């Protein structure tokens, strides 16, 4: 069971928007920045969002991140079939000095 | 181009040992923290271990502490993970990643460790 809680799956039609939540606690999300990763089938994870809401170069602005208190959210707007993947949130847990990831959310484009 | 290339994965019996390597290129390796992340078959990501620029600062997940040792060779631009007393539940793809504390912006393609009798 992951320390960070994500919904197992979300789905929407092409062009629609989905949001993925990531719930933690004061010792992790509450006191540290959150990052988000996309993992396409049979590939390595790819950084989508860092420092809660920043996008690396090359990541389209359809992807957005936010954080409030002990929760974070990834938004994907204008959903495309190429967005079908697993998405993971991650952060540092200060009380245990360990990195942690959410259990992952599978995005399906209907 | 930033690149990380893992090697050393193998099929081993429970109780065995392996040393994983991660060769870095395209960026000043000695200036970056690094991490190992694993993914068991059909499962999510699990952070395993991290090492700061100074080799004195290392961190481990509870599930591997005491069995795994992370290290780095800044002259060879290589990250290592020594894994001992392997268990069936250590079976996974092991990724190395450049860690900007705490987000990972460069990932290798992974090396597979299979523990089975």
Coordinates of N, CA, C and O in Angstrom, one line a residue, chain A residues 15-18 61-64 75-80 83:
Chain A
X15 N -10.3 14.8 -26.2 CA -10.7 16.2 -26.1 C -11.1 16.6 -24.8 O -11.1 17.8 -24.5
X16 N -11.5 15.7 -23.9 CA -12.0 16.0 -22.6 C -10.8 16.2 -21.7 O -9.7 16.1 -22.0
X17 N -11.1 16.5 -20.4 CA -10.1 16.7 -19.4 C -10.2 15.7 -18.3 O -11.3 15.3 -17.9
X18 N -9.1 15.3 -17.7 CA -9.1 14.4 -16.6 C -8.2 15.0 -15.5 O -7.3 15.8 -15.8
X61 N 1.5 22.3 -22.6 CA 0.8 23.0 -21.5 C -0.6 22.3 -21.3 O -1.4 22.8 -20.4
X62 N -0.9 21.3 -22.0 CA -2.1 20.5 -21.7 C -2.0 19.8 -20.3 O -3.0 19.5 -19.7
X63 N -0.7 19.6 -19.9 CA -0.5 19.0 -18.6 C -0.2 20.1 -17.5 O 0.6 21.0 -17.8
X64 N -0.9 20.0 -16.4 CA -0.8 21.0 -15.4 C -0.8 20.3 -14.0 O -1.3 19.2 -13.8
X75 N -3.6 17.6 -13.9 CA -4.6 17.8 -14.9 C -4.1 17.5 -16.3 O -3.0 17.9 -16.6
X76 N -4.9 16.9 -17.1 CA -4.6 16.6 -18.5 C -5.8 17.2 -19.3 O -6.9 16.6 -19.2
X77 N -5.6 18.2 -20.1 CA -6.6 18.8 -20.9 C -6.5 18.3 -22.3 O -5.4 17.9 -22.7
X78 N -7.6 18.4 -23.1 CA -7.5 18.0 -24.5 C -7.0 16.6 -24.6 O -6.1 16.4 -25.4
X79 N -7.6 15.7 -24.0 CA -7.1 14.3 -23.9 C -6.9 13.7 -25.3 O -7.7 13.9 -26.2
X80 N -5.7 13.1 -25.5 CA -5.4 12.4 -26.7 C -5.1 10.9 -26.5 O -4.8 10.5 -25.4
X83 N -2.1 9.9 -24.7 CA -2.0 10.1 -23.3 C -2.3 8.9 -22.5 O -2.2 8.9 -21.2

